[in-house]
Tab-separated table of C-alpha atoms in Angstrom:
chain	number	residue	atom	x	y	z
A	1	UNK	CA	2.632	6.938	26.346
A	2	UNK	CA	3.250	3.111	25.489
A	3	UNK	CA	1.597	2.126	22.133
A	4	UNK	CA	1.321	-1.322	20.369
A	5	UNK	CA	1.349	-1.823	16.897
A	6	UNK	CA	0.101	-4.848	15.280
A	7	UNK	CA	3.279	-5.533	12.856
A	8	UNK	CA	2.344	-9.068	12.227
A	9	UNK	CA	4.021	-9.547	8.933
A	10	UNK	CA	6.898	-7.202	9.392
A	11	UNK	CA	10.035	-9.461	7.808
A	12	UNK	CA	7.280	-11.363	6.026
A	13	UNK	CA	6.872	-8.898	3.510
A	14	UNK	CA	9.091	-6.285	2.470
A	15	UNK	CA	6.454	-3.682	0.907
A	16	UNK	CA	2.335	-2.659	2.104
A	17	UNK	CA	1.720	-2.432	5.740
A	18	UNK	CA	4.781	-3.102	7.144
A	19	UNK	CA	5.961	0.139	5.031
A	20	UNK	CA	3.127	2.270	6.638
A	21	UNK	CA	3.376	0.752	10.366
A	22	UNK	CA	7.199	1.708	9.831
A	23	UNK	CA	6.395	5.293	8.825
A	24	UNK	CA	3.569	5.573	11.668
A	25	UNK	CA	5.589	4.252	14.481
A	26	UNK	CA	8.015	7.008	13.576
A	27	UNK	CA	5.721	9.494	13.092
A	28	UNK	CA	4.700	8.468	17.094
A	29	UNK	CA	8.009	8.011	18.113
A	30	UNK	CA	8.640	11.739	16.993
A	31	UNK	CA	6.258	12.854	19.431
A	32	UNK	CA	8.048	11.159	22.109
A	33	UNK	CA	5.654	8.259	22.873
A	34	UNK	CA	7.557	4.712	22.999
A	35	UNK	CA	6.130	2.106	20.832
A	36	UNK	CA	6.419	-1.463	20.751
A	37	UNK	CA	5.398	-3.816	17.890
A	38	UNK	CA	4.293	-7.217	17.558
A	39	UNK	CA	5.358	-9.020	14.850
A	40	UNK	CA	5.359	-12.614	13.081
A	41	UNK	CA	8.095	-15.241	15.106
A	42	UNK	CA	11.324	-15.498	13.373
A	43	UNK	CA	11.183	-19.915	12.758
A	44	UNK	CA	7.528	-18.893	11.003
A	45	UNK	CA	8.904	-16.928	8.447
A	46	UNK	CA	9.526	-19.296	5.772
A	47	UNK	CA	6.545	-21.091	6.686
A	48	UNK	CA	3.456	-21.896	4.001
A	49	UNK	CA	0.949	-18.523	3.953
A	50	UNK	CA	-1.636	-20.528	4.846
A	51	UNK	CA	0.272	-21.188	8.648
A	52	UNK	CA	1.211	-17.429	8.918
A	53	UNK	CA	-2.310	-16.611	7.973
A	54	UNK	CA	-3.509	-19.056	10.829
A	55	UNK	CA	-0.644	-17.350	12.938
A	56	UNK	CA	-2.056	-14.079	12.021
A	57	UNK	CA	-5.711	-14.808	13.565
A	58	UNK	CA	-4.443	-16.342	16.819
A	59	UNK	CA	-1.548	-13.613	17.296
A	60	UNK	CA	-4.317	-10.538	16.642
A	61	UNK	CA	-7.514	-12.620	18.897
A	62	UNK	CA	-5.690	-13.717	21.663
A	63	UNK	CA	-1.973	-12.188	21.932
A	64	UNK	CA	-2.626	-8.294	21.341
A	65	UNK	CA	-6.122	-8.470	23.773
A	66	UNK	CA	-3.492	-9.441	26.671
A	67	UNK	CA	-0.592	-7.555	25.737
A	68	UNK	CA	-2.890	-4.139	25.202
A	69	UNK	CA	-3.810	-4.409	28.754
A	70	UNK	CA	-0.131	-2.795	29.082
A	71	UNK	CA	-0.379	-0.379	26.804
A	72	UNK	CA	-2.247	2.874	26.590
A	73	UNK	CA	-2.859	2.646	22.762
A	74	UNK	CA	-3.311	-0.514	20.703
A	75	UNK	CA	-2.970	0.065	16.690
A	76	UNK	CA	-4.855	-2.933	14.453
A	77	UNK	CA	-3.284	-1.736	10.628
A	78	UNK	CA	-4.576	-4.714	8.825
A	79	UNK	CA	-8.328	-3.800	8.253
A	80	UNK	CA	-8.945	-5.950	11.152
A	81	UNK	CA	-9.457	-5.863	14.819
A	82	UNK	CA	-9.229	-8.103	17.649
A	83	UNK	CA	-12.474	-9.213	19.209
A	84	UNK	CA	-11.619	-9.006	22.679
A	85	UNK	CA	-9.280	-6.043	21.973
A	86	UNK	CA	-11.457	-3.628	20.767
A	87	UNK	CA	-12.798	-3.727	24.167
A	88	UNK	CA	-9.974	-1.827	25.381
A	89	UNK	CA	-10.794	1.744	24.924
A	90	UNK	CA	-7.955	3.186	23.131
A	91	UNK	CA	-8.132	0.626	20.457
A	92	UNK	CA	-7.339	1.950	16.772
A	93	UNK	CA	-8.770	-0.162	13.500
A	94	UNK	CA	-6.712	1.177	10.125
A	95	UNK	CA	-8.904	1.113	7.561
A	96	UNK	CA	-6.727	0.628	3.807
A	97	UNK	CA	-10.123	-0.013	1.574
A	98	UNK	CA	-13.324	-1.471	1.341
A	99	UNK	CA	-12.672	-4.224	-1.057
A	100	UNK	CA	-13.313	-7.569	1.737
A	101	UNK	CA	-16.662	-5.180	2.536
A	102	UNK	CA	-18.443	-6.242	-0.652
A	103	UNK	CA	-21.159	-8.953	0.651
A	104	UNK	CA	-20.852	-10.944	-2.240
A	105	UNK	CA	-17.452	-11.976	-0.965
A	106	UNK	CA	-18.200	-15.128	1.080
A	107	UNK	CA	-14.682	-16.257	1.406
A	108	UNK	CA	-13.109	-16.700	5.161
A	109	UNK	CA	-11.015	-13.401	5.055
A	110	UNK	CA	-13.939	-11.713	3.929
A	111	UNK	CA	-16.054	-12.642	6.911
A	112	UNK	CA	-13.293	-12.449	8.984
A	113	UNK	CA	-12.989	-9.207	8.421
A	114	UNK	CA	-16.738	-7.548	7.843
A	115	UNK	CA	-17.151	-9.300	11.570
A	116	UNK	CA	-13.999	-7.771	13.293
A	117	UNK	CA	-14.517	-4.723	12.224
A	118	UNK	CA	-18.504	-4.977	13.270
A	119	UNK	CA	-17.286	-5.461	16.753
A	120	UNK	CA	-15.267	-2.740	16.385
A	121	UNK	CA	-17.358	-0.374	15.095
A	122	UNK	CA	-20.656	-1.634	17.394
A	123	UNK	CA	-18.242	-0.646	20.501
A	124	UNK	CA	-17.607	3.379	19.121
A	125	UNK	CA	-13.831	2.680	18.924
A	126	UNK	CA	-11.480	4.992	16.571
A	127	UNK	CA	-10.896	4.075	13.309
A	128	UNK	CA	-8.412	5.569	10.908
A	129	UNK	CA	-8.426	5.719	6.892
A	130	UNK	CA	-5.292	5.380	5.134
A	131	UNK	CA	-6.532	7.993	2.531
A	132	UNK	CA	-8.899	10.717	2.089
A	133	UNK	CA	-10.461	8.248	-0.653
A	134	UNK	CA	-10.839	5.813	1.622
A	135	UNK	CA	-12.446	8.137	4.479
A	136	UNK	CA	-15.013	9.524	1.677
A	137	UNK	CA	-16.082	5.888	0.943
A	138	UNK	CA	-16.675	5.339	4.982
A	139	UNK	CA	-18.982	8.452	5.047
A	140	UNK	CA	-20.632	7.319	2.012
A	141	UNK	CA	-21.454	3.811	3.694
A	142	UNK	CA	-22.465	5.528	6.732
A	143	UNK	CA	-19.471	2.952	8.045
A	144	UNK	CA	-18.053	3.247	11.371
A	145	UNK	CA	-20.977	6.150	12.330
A	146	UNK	CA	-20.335	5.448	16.510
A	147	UNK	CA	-16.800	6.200	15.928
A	148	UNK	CA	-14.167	8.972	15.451
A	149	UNK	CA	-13.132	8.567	12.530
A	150	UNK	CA	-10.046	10.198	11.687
A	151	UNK	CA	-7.047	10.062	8.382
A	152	UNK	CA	-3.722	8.419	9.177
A	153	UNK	CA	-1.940	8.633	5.725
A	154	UNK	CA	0.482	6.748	4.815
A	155	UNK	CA	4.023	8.101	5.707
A	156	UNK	CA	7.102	8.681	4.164
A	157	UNK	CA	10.099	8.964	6.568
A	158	UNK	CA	12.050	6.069	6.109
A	159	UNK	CA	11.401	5.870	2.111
A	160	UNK	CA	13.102	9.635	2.004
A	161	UNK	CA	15.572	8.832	4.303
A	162	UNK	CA	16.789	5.494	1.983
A	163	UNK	CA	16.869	8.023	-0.674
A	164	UNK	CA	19.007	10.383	0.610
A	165	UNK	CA	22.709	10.677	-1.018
A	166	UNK	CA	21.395	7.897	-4.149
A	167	UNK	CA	21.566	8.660	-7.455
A	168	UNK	CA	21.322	6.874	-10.200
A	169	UNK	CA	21.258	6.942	-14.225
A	170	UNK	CA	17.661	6.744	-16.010
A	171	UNK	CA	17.102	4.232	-17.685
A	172	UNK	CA	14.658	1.996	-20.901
A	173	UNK	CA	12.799	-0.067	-18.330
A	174	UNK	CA	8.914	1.423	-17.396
A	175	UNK	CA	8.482	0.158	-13.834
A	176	UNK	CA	5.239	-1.417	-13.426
A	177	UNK	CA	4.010	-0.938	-9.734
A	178	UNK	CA	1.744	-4.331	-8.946
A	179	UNK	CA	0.803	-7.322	-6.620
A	180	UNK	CA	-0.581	-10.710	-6.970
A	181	UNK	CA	-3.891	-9.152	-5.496
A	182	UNK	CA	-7.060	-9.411	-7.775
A	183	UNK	CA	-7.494	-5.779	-7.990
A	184	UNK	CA	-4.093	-5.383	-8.862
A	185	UNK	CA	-5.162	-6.626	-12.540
A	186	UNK	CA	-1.743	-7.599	-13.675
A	187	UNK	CA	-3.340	-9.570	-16.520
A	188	UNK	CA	-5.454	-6.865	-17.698
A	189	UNK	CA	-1.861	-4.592	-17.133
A	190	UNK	CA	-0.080	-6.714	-19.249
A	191	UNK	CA	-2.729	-6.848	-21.900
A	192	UNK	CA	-2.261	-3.276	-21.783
A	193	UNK	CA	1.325	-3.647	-22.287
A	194	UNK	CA	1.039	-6.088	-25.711
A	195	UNK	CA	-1.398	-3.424	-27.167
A	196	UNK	CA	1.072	-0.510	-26.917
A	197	UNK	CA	3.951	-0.428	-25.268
A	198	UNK	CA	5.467	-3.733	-26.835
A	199	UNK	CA	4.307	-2.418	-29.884
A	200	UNK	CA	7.135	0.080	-29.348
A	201	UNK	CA	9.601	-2.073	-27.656
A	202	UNK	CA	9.329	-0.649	-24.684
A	203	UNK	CA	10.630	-3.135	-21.983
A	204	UNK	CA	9.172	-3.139	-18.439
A	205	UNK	CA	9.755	-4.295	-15.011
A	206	UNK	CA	7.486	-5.670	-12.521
A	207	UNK	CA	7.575	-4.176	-9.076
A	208	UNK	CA	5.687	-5.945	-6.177
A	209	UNK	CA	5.578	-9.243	-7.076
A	210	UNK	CA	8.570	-10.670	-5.078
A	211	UNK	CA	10.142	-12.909	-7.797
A	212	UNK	CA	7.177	-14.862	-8.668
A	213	UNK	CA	6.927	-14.856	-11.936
A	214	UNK	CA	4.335	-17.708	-12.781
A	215	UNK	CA	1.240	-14.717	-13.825
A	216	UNK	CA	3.920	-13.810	-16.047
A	217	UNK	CA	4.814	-17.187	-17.409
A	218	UNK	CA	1.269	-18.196	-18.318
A	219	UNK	CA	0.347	-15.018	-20.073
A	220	UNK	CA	3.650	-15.030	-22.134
A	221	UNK	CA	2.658	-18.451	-23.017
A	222	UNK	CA	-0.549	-17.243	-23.860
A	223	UNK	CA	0.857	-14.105	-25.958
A	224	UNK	CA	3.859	-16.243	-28.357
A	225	UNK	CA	3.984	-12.340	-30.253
A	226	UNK	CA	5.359	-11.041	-27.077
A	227	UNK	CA	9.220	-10.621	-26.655
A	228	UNK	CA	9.737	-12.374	-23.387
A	229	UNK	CA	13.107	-10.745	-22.568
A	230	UNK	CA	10.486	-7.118	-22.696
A	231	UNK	CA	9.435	-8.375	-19.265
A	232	UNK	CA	11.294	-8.679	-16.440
A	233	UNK	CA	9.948	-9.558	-12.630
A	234	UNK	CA	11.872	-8.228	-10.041
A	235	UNK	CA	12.594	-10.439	-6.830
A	236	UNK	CA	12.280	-9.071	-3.479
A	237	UNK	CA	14.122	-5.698	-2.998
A	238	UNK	CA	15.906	-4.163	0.165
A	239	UNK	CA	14.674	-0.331	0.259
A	240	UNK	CA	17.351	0.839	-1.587
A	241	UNK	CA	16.955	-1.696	-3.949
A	242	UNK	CA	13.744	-0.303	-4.510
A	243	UNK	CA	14.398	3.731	-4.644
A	244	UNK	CA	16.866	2.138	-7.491
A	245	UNK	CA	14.536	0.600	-9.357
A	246	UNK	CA	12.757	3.744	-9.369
A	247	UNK	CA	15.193	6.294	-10.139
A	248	UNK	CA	16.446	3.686	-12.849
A	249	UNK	CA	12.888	3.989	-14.462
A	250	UNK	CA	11.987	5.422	-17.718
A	251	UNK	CA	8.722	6.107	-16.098
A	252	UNK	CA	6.374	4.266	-13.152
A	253	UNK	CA	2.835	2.773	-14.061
A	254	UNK	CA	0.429	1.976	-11.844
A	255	UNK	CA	-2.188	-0.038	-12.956
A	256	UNK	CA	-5.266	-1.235	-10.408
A	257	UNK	CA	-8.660	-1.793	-10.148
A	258	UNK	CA	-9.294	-0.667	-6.659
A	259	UNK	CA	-6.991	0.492	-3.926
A	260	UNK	CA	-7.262	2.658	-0.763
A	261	UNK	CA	-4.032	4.777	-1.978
A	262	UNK	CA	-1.687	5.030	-4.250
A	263	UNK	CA	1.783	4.496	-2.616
A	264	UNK	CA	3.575	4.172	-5.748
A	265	UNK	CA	2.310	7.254	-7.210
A	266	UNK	CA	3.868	8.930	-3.811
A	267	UNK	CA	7.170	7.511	-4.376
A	268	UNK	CA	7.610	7.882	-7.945
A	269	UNK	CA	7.321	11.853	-6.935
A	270	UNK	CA	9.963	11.808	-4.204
A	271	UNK	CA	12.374	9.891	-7.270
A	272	UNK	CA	11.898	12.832	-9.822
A	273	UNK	CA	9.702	10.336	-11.927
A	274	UNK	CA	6.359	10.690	-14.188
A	275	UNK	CA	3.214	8.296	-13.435
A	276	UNK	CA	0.889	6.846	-15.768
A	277	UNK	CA	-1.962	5.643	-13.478
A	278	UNK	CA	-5.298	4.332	-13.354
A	279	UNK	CA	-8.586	6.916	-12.830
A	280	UNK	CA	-9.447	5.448	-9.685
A	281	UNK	CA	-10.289	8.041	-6.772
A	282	UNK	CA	-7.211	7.704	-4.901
A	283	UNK	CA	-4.988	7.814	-7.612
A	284	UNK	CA	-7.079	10.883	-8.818
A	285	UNK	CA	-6.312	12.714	-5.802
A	286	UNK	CA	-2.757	12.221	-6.286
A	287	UNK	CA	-2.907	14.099	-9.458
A	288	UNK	CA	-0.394	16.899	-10.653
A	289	UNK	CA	1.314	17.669	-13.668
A	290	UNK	CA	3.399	14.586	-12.835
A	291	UNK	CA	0.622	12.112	-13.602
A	292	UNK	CA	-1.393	11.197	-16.414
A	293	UNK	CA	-4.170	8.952	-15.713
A	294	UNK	CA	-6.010	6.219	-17.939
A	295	UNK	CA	-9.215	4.676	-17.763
A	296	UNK	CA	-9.030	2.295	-20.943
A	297	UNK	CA	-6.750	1.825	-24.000
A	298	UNK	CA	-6.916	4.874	-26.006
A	299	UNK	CA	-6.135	6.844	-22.720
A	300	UNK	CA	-3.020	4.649	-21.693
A	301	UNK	CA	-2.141	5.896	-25.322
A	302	UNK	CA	-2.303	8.907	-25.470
A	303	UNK	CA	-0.521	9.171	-21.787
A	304	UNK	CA	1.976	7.032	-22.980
A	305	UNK	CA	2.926	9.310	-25.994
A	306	UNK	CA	2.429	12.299	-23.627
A	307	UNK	CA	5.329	11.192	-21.291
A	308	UNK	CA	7.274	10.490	-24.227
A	309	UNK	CA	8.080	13.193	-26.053
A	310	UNK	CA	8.435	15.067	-22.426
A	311	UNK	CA	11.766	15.798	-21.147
A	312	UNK	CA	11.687	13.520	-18.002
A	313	UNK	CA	15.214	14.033	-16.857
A	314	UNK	CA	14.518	17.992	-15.582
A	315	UNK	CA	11.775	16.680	-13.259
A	316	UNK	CA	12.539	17.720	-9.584
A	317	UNK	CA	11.845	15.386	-6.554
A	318	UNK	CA	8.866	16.248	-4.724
A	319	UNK	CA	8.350	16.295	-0.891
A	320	UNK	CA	5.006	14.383	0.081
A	321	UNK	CA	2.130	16.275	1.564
A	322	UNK	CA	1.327	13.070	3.370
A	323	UNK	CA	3.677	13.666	6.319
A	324	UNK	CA	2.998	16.798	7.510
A	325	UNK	CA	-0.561	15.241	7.569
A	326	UNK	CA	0.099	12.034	9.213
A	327	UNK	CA	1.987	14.255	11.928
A	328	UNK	CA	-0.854	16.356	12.552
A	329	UNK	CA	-3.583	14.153	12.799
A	330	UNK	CA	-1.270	11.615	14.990
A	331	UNK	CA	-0.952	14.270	17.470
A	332	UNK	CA	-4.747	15.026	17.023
A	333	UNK	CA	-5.592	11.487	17.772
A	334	UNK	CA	-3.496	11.027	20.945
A	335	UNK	CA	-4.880	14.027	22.456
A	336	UNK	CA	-8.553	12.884	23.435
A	337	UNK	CA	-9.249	9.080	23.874
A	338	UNK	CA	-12.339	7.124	22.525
């Protein structure tokens, strides 16, 4: 079977979707189907966001409609759909979260996608959650109701396979999992940070963030108490870059507002490392004895002293759950069309 894959910003951006359209084009290719992916140009790489974003629209509304006429399956993995695609029976819409859903949100990505994803759903086509969190808020919303809905979790092939043979020493630094998104809250993460863990002069790295380090900047210059050489913003990693900034961690946080899933929390379990976390459903179903989760200061305390005075270097690496699933329900998926 041919599929398509909507990679647009595969090259663009090293972490997010292009990590889970990696992991579910293998998890395809496993099953013997070939699968082709369409991706941002080369020359508009380095362009402003605002071009790729215009990019983006044209590539997904007029490029993938024609190009799925070819194909037996067409994957959309950016919460949006194509308009004229979704005619095309064996469309797929990935569904990561619910946060441009809110009808309060009047900006153009917003609309953009509450209307793709109306087409989308008004036509019955599949649609696939990233999380069993984020398929329990579609029921709840009665979202998606013509369609067969379905969970496509994020996979985890190609982060395991980086990992394989590395090892290195742990280290003082807490990695801070994060983004420039609003419900990332990186100021209300670093706010966290002055109340306790600079308190103990605990330094920490920023994860997700690509070098940009102006969030940073500004609260630093609002927060003169704060040792700035404590923080430290990590550029753009290669994957083993990244399973090294991991494994070099004293311990991974996770701090957000709202997400679909937590792919950090994943991760920091297949690197042998502890997770202080938000209490936000996904991250709640991610947790284990590995994870302590937070929902306001004295919590981040006490999970902060609770990690510790553990002994985090006899922690084993744990093999995610999410693959066997992804498998399953990919094979589940290809066997009956919409």
């Amino acid at each position: 079977m041919r599929i398509l894959i909507f990679n647009f910003f595969s090259g663009v951006m090293e972490r997010g979707i292009p990590i889970y359209c990696r992991n579910l084009r293998e998890a395809l290719e496993m099953e013997g189907h070939h699968v082709v992916e369409l991706c941002c140009p080369v020359w508009a790489h380095g362009v402003p966001k605002s071009v790729q974003n215009v990019l983006f629209m044209l590539y997904e509304q007029l490029l993938m409609p024609v190009l799925s006429l070819f194909h037996s399956k067409s994957v959309y993995p950016y919460n949006t759909a194509s308009v004229l695609g979704s005619l095309h029976p064996g469309a797929l819409l990935i569904v990561h979260d619910f946060i441009p859903n809110r009808k309060a949100d009047k900006s153009l990505v917003a609309r953009y996608v509450r209307l793709t994803q109306w087409v989308h759903a008004a036509l019955g086509r599949d649609v696939a959650c990233v999380s069993t969190a984020t398929y329990r808020v579609a029921v709840k919303l009665k979202a998606f109701t013509r369609s067969r809905r379905l969970v496509l979790p994020n996979g985890f092939w190609t982060f395991r396979a980086t990992i394989r043979g590395l090892a290195f020493p742990q280290g003082d630094e807490v990695l801070l999992c994060t983004g420039i998104g609003q419900n990332k809250d990186l100021r209300g993460a670093l706010d966290l940070y002055a109340s306790t863990l600079a308190q103990r002069r605990i330094p920490v790295s920023l994860l997700g963030l690509a070098g940009d380090a102006s969030i940073t900047q500004r609260w630093l210059a609002e927060h003169p108490e704060i040792d700035p050489t404590l923080i430290r913003v990590l550029p753009r990693l290669t994957d083993t870059e990244v399973v090294e900034a991991y494994m070099r961690s004293r311990w991974v946080w996770v701090h957000s507002r709202n997400e679909g899933y937590g792919r950090s929390i994943a991760e920091a379990k297949c690197c042998a490392k502890y997770t202080i976390a938000t209490n936000i459903p996904p991250f709640r179903d991610q947790k284990d004895h590995t994870v302590q989760l937070y929902g306001d200061r004295k919590s981040f305390e006490d999970a902060v002293t609770v990690l510790e005075h553990l002994d985090r270097s006899a922690l084993p690496p744990q093999e995610p759950a999410e693959d066997r699933l992804l498998a399953e329900n990919v094979r589940q998926w290809l066997k009956t069309g919409s």
